[in-house]
């Protein structure tokens, strides 16, 4: 079956760095996405990786290893507004998104 | 990226009534739109794939007669929750798939449905 695993909850301190991991097993692979979702709102796109390596975009970076079925989202210089759920999703061979359950990130002052 | 709107943003209805939710792609012609449902503290659950000019493709466990989807044009898809019950209360989100490599998905703001 298809499966996306990510931690349920993480806590970090304002100004620090946090890494949110995601492992996946899917039928085919057409890219991995990270989305940020604040409570009561729709997800917003953060990153897309289809090739191995690190993609950096401001304070956020996303890494992918296809051979390991692994990705991480790295958030630097954490701000209170970064408190949200972070969803990992993989696009399978049918171009359908398989969603992880999300990681709730709590930022403490 | 594509701009997607949903209407209404919030709706409260009585049990047994039907509710229609509209999803519009404002600046992009979308042959494919997706409808998701999200219960509190849970991830997105794909309900169906809406295809312009043809029948929607429903995910396993989603009743097609209860959740009617109409994708009549390239910019509009509607989801009608028929005979709504309290257990249908949820956050309904639509999205548009764009990009030549299907690597961009843009979400609408979502519709909060509460069935009393």
CSV table of C-alpha atoms in Angstrom, one decimal:
chain,number,residue,atom,x,y,z
A,1,UNK,CA,0.0,0.0,0.0
A,2,UNK,CA,0.9,3.6,-0.1
A,3,UNK,CA,2.2,5.3,3.0
A,4,UNK,CA,3.5,8.6,4.2
A,5,UNK,CA,5.0,8.9,7.6
A,6,UNK,CA,5.8,12.1,9.5
A,7,UNK,CA,5.9,12.9,13.2
A,8,UNK,CA,2.6,14.0,14.8
A,9,UNK,CA,4.0,16.9,16.7
A,10,UNK,CA,7.2,18.8,17.3
A,11,UNK,CA,8.1,21.7,19.5
A,12,UNK,CA,10.9,24.3,18.9
A,13,UNK,CA,12.0,27.6,20.2
A,14,UNK,CA,11.7,30.9,18.5
A,15,UNK,CA,14.9,31.7,16.5
A,16,UNK,CA,16.0,28.1,16.4
A,17,UNK,CA,16.1,25.6,13.6
A,18,UNK,CA,13.8,22.6,13.2
A,19,UNK,CA,13.8,19.7,10.8
A,20,UNK,CA,10.5,17.8,10.0
A,21,UNK,CA,11.1,14.4,8.4
A,22,UNK,CA,8.9,12.5,6.0
A,23,UNK,CA,9.3,9.0,4.7
A,24,UNK,CA,7.2,7.5,2.0
A,25,UNK,CA,6.3,4.4,0.1
A,26,UNK,CA,4.2,5.0,-3.0
A,27,UNK,CA,3.4,3.4,-6.3
A,28,UNK,CA,5.5,5.6,-8.5
A,29,UNK,CA,6.9,9.0,-7.8
A,30,UNK,CA,6.3,12.3,-9.5
A,31,UNK,CA,7.5,14.6,-6.8
A,32,UNK,CA,7.2,15.4,-3.2
A,33,UNK,CA,5.5,18.5,-1.8
A,34,UNK,CA,5.5,20.3,1.5
A,35,UNK,CA,2.5,22.4,2.5
A,36,UNK,CA,1.9,24.7,5.5
A,37,UNK,CA,-1.5,24.8,7.0
A,38,UNK,CA,-2.6,27.1,9.8
A,39,UNK,CA,-5.6,26.0,11.8
A,40,UNK,CA,-8.8,26.6,10.0
A,41,UNK,CA,-7.2,27.5,6.8
A,42,UNK,CA,-6.4,25.7,3.5
A,43,UNK,CA,-2.9,24.5,2.9
A,44,UNK,CA,-0.4,26.8,1.2
A,45,UNK,CA,2.4,25.5,-1.0
A,46,UNK,CA,6.0,25.6,0.4
A,47,UNK,CA,8.1,23.4,-1.8
A,48,UNK,CA,8.4,20.8,-4.5
A,49,UNK,CA,11.2,18.3,-5.0
A,50,UNK,CA,11.4,15.8,-7.8
A,51,UNK,CA,15.2,15.4,-7.9
A,52,UNK,CA,17.5,14.4,-5.1
A,53,UNK,CA,19.1,17.2,-3.2
A,54,UNK,CA,18.4,20.3,-1.2
A,55,UNK,CA,16.1,23.1,-2.4
A,56,UNK,CA,16.5,26.4,-0.5
A,57,UNK,CA,13.8,29.1,-0.4
A,58,UNK,CA,14.5,31.7,2.1
A,59,UNK,CA,14.1,30.4,5.7
A,60,UNK,CA,12.7,27.1,4.4
A,61,UNK,CA,14.6,24.3,2.7
A,62,UNK,CA,13.5,20.9,1.5
A,63,UNK,CA,15.6,17.9,0.9
A,64,UNK,CA,14.8,14.7,-1.0
A,65,UNK,CA,16.4,11.3,-1.3
A,66,UNK,CA,14.4,9.1,-3.7
A,67,UNK,CA,16.5,6.0,-3.1
A,68,UNK,CA,15.7,6.3,0.6
A,69,UNK,CA,12.1,7.4,0.2
A,70,UNK,CA,12.9,10.3,2.5
A,71,UNK,CA,12.5,14.0,2.7
A,72,UNK,CA,12.8,16.7,5.2
A,73,UNK,CA,11.6,20.3,5.6
A,74,UNK,CA,14.1,22.6,7.4
A,75,UNK,CA,12.9,25.8,8.9
A,76,UNK,CA,15.5,28.3,10.1
A,77,UNK,CA,15.2,31.4,12.3
A,78,UNK,CA,11.8,30.2,13.6
A,79,UNK,CA,9.2,32.8,14.1
A,80,UNK,CA,6.0,32.5,16.1
A,81,UNK,CA,3.9,32.6,12.9
A,82,UNK,CA,5.6,29.4,11.8
A,83,UNK,CA,3.4,27.6,14.3
A,84,UNK,CA,1.3,25.5,12.0
A,85,UNK,CA,0.8,22.0,10.6
A,86,UNK,CA,3.3,20.9,7.9
A,87,UNK,CA,2.0,18.4,5.4
A,88,UNK,CA,4.1,16.1,3.3
A,89,UNK,CA,2.6,14.8,0.1
A,90,UNK,CA,3.9,12.6,-2.7
A,91,UNK,CA,2.5,12.5,-6.2
A,92,UNK,CA,2.3,9.0,-7.4
A,93,UNK,CA,2.5,7.5,-10.9
A,94,UNK,CA,-1.2,8.5,-11.5
A,95,UNK,CA,-0.4,12.1,-10.6
A,96,UNK,CA,-2.5,11.7,-7.4
A,97,UNK,CA,-1.3,13.3,-4.2
A,98,UNK,CA,-0.8,10.9,-1.3
A,99,UNK,CA,-0.9,12.9,1.9
A,100,UNK,CA,0.8,12.5,5.2
A,101,UNK,CA,-1.1,13.2,8.4
A,102,UNK,CA,0.8,16.4,9.0
A,103,UNK,CA,3.2,17.5,11.7
A,104,UNK,CA,2.0,20.1,14.1
A,105,UNK,CA,4.8,22.5,14.9
A,106,UNK,CA,4.6,24.4,18.1
A,107,UNK,CA,6.9,27.4,18.5
A,108,UNK,CA,7.7,28.6,22.0
A,109,UNK,CA,9.1,32.0,22.9
B,1,UNK,CA,0.2,30.5,-9.5
B,2,UNK,CA,-3.4,29.8,-10.1
B,3,UNK,CA,-6.0,31.7,-7.9
B,4,UNK,CA,-8.8,29.6,-6.6
B,5,UNK,CA,-11.9,30.8,-4.8
B,6,UNK,CA,-14.6,29.0,-2.9
B,7,UNK,CA,-18.0,30.1,-2.0
B,8,UNK,CA,-19.4,30.1,0.6
B,9,UNK,CA,-16.5,30.2,3.1
B,10,UNK,CA,-18.8,29.1,5.9
B,11,UNK,CA,-22.2,27.6,6.0
B,12,UNK,CA,-24.5,26.3,8.7
B,13,UNK,CA,-27.5,24.2,7.8
B,14,UNK,CA,-30.1,22.0,9.3
B,15,UNK,CA,-29.9,18.2,9.0
B,16,UNK,CA,-31.6,16.9,5.8
B,17,UNK,CA,-30.9,20.0,3.7
B,18,UNK,CA,-28.6,20.2,0.7
B,19,UNK,CA,-25.6,22.5,0.5
B,20,UNK,CA,-23.8,23.6,-2.7
B,21,UNK,CA,-20.2,24.6,-2.6
B,22,UNK,CA,-18.6,26.4,-5.5
B,23,UNK,CA,-15.0,26.2,-6.5
B,24,UNK,CA,-13.7,28.7,-9.1
B,25,UNK,CA,-10.4,28.9,-10.8
B,26,UNK,CA,-10.1,32.6,-11.4
B,27,UNK,CA,-7.1,32.9,-13.7
B,28,UNK,CA,-6.6,29.4,-15.0
B,29,UNK,CA,-8.6,27.0,-17.1
B,30,UNK,CA,-8.7,23.9,-15.0
B,31,UNK,CA,-9.7,20.6,-16.7
B,32,UNK,CA,-9.1,18.9,-13.4
B,33,UNK,CA,-10.1,20.0,-9.9
B,34,UNK,CA,-9.9,18.0,-6.7
B,35,UNK,CA,-12.3,18.0,-3.7
B,36,UNK,CA,-10.9,17.3,-0.3
B,37,UNK,CA,-12.4,16.9,3.1
B,38,UNK,CA,-10.6,17.6,6.3
B,39,UNK,CA,-11.8,16.7,9.8
B,40,UNK,CA,-10.4,18.5,12.8
B,41,UNK,CA,-6.8,17.6,13.5
B,42,UNK,CA,-6.7,15.2,10.5
B,43,UNK,CA,-5.0,15.4,7.2
B,44,UNK,CA,-6.7,16.1,3.9
B,45,UNK,CA,-8.8,13.3,2.5
B,46,UNK,CA,-9.3,13.3,-1.2
B,47,UNK,CA,-13.0,12.8,-2.0
B,48,UNK,CA,-13.1,13.0,-5.8
B,49,UNK,CA,-11.4,14.2,-8.9
B,50,UNK,CA,-13.6,16.5,-10.9
B,51,UNK,CA,-13.1,16.4,-14.7
B,52,UNK,CA,-14.5,19.1,-16.9
B,53,UNK,CA,-17.2,17.7,-19.2
B,54,UNK,CA,-17.2,14.2,-17.7
B,55,UNK,CA,-18.2,12.4,-14.6
B,56,UNK,CA,-16.2,12.8,-11.4
B,57,UNK,CA,-14.0,10.0,-10.2
B,58,UNK,CA,-14.8,9.2,-6.6
B,59,UNK,CA,-12.4,7.8,-4.0
B,60,UNK,CA,-13.3,4.5,-2.3
B,61,UNK,CA,-15.8,5.0,0.5
B,62,UNK,CA,-17.2,8.3,-0.8
B,63,UNK,CA,-20.8,8.1,-1.8
B,64,UNK,CA,-21.3,9.7,-5.3
B,65,UNK,CA,-25.0,10.1,-4.8
B,66,UNK,CA,-24.5,12.0,-1.6
B,67,UNK,CA,-21.6,14.2,-2.8
B,68,UNK,CA,-22.7,15.4,-6.2
B,69,UNK,CA,-19.9,17.0,-8.3
B,70,UNK,CA,-20.5,19.0,-11.4
B,71,UNK,CA,-17.6,20.4,-13.4
B,72,UNK,CA,-19.6,22.2,-16.1
B,73,UNK,CA,-16.9,24.6,-17.2
B,74,UNK,CA,-13.1,25.0,-17.2
B,75,UNK,CA,-13.4,27.5,-14.3
B,76,UNK,CA,-16.1,26.1,-12.1
B,77,UNK,CA,-16.7,22.9,-10.2
B,78,UNK,CA,-19.5,22.5,-7.6
B,79,UNK,CA,-19.8,20.0,-4.8
B,80,UNK,CA,-23.4,19.5,-3.5
B,81,UNK,CA,-23.7,17.7,-0.2
B,82,UNK,CA,-27.2,16.2,-0.3
B,83,UNK,CA,-29.3,15.5,2.7
B,84,UNK,CA,-26.6,16.6,5.0
B,85,UNK,CA,-26.1,15.1,8.4
B,86,UNK,CA,-24.1,16.3,11.4
B,87,UNK,CA,-21.3,13.8,10.5
B,88,UNK,CA,-20.9,15.6,7.2
B,89,UNK,CA,-19.7,18.7,9.2
B,90,UNK,CA,-16.2,19.3,7.9
B,91,UNK,CA,-13.8,21.6,6.1
B,92,UNK,CA,-14.2,21.1,2.4
B,93,UNK,CA,-11.3,22.3,0.2
B,94,UNK,CA,-11.0,22.3,-3.6
B,95,UNK,CA,-7.8,22.5,-5.6
B,96,UNK,CA,-6.6,23.0,-9.1
B,97,UNK,CA,-3.8,21.1,-10.7
B,98,UNK,CA,-1.7,23.2,-13.0
B,99,UNK,CA,1.8,23.2,-14.5
B,100,UNK,CA,2.9,21.2,-17.5
B,101,UNK,CA,4.4,18.6,-15.2
B,102,UNK,CA,1.4,18.5,-12.9
B,103,UNK,CA,3.6,19.7,-10.2
B,104,UNK,CA,1.6,22.6,-9.0
B,105,UNK,CA,-1.5,22.4,-7.0
B,106,UNK,CA,-3.3,25.4,-5.7
B,107,UNK,CA,-6.0,25.3,-3.0
B,108,UNK,CA,-9.1,27.2,-2.5
B,109,UNK,CA,-9.6,28.9,0.9
B,110,UNK,CA,-11.9,26.1,2.0
B,111,UNK,CA,-15.6,25.9,3.1
B,112,UNK,CA,-16.5,25.2,6.7
B,113,UNK,CA,-19.7,23.2,6.8
B,114,UNK,CA,-21.6,22.8,10.0
B,115,UNK,CA,-24.7,20.6,10.0
B,116,UNK,CA,-27.0,21.0,13.0
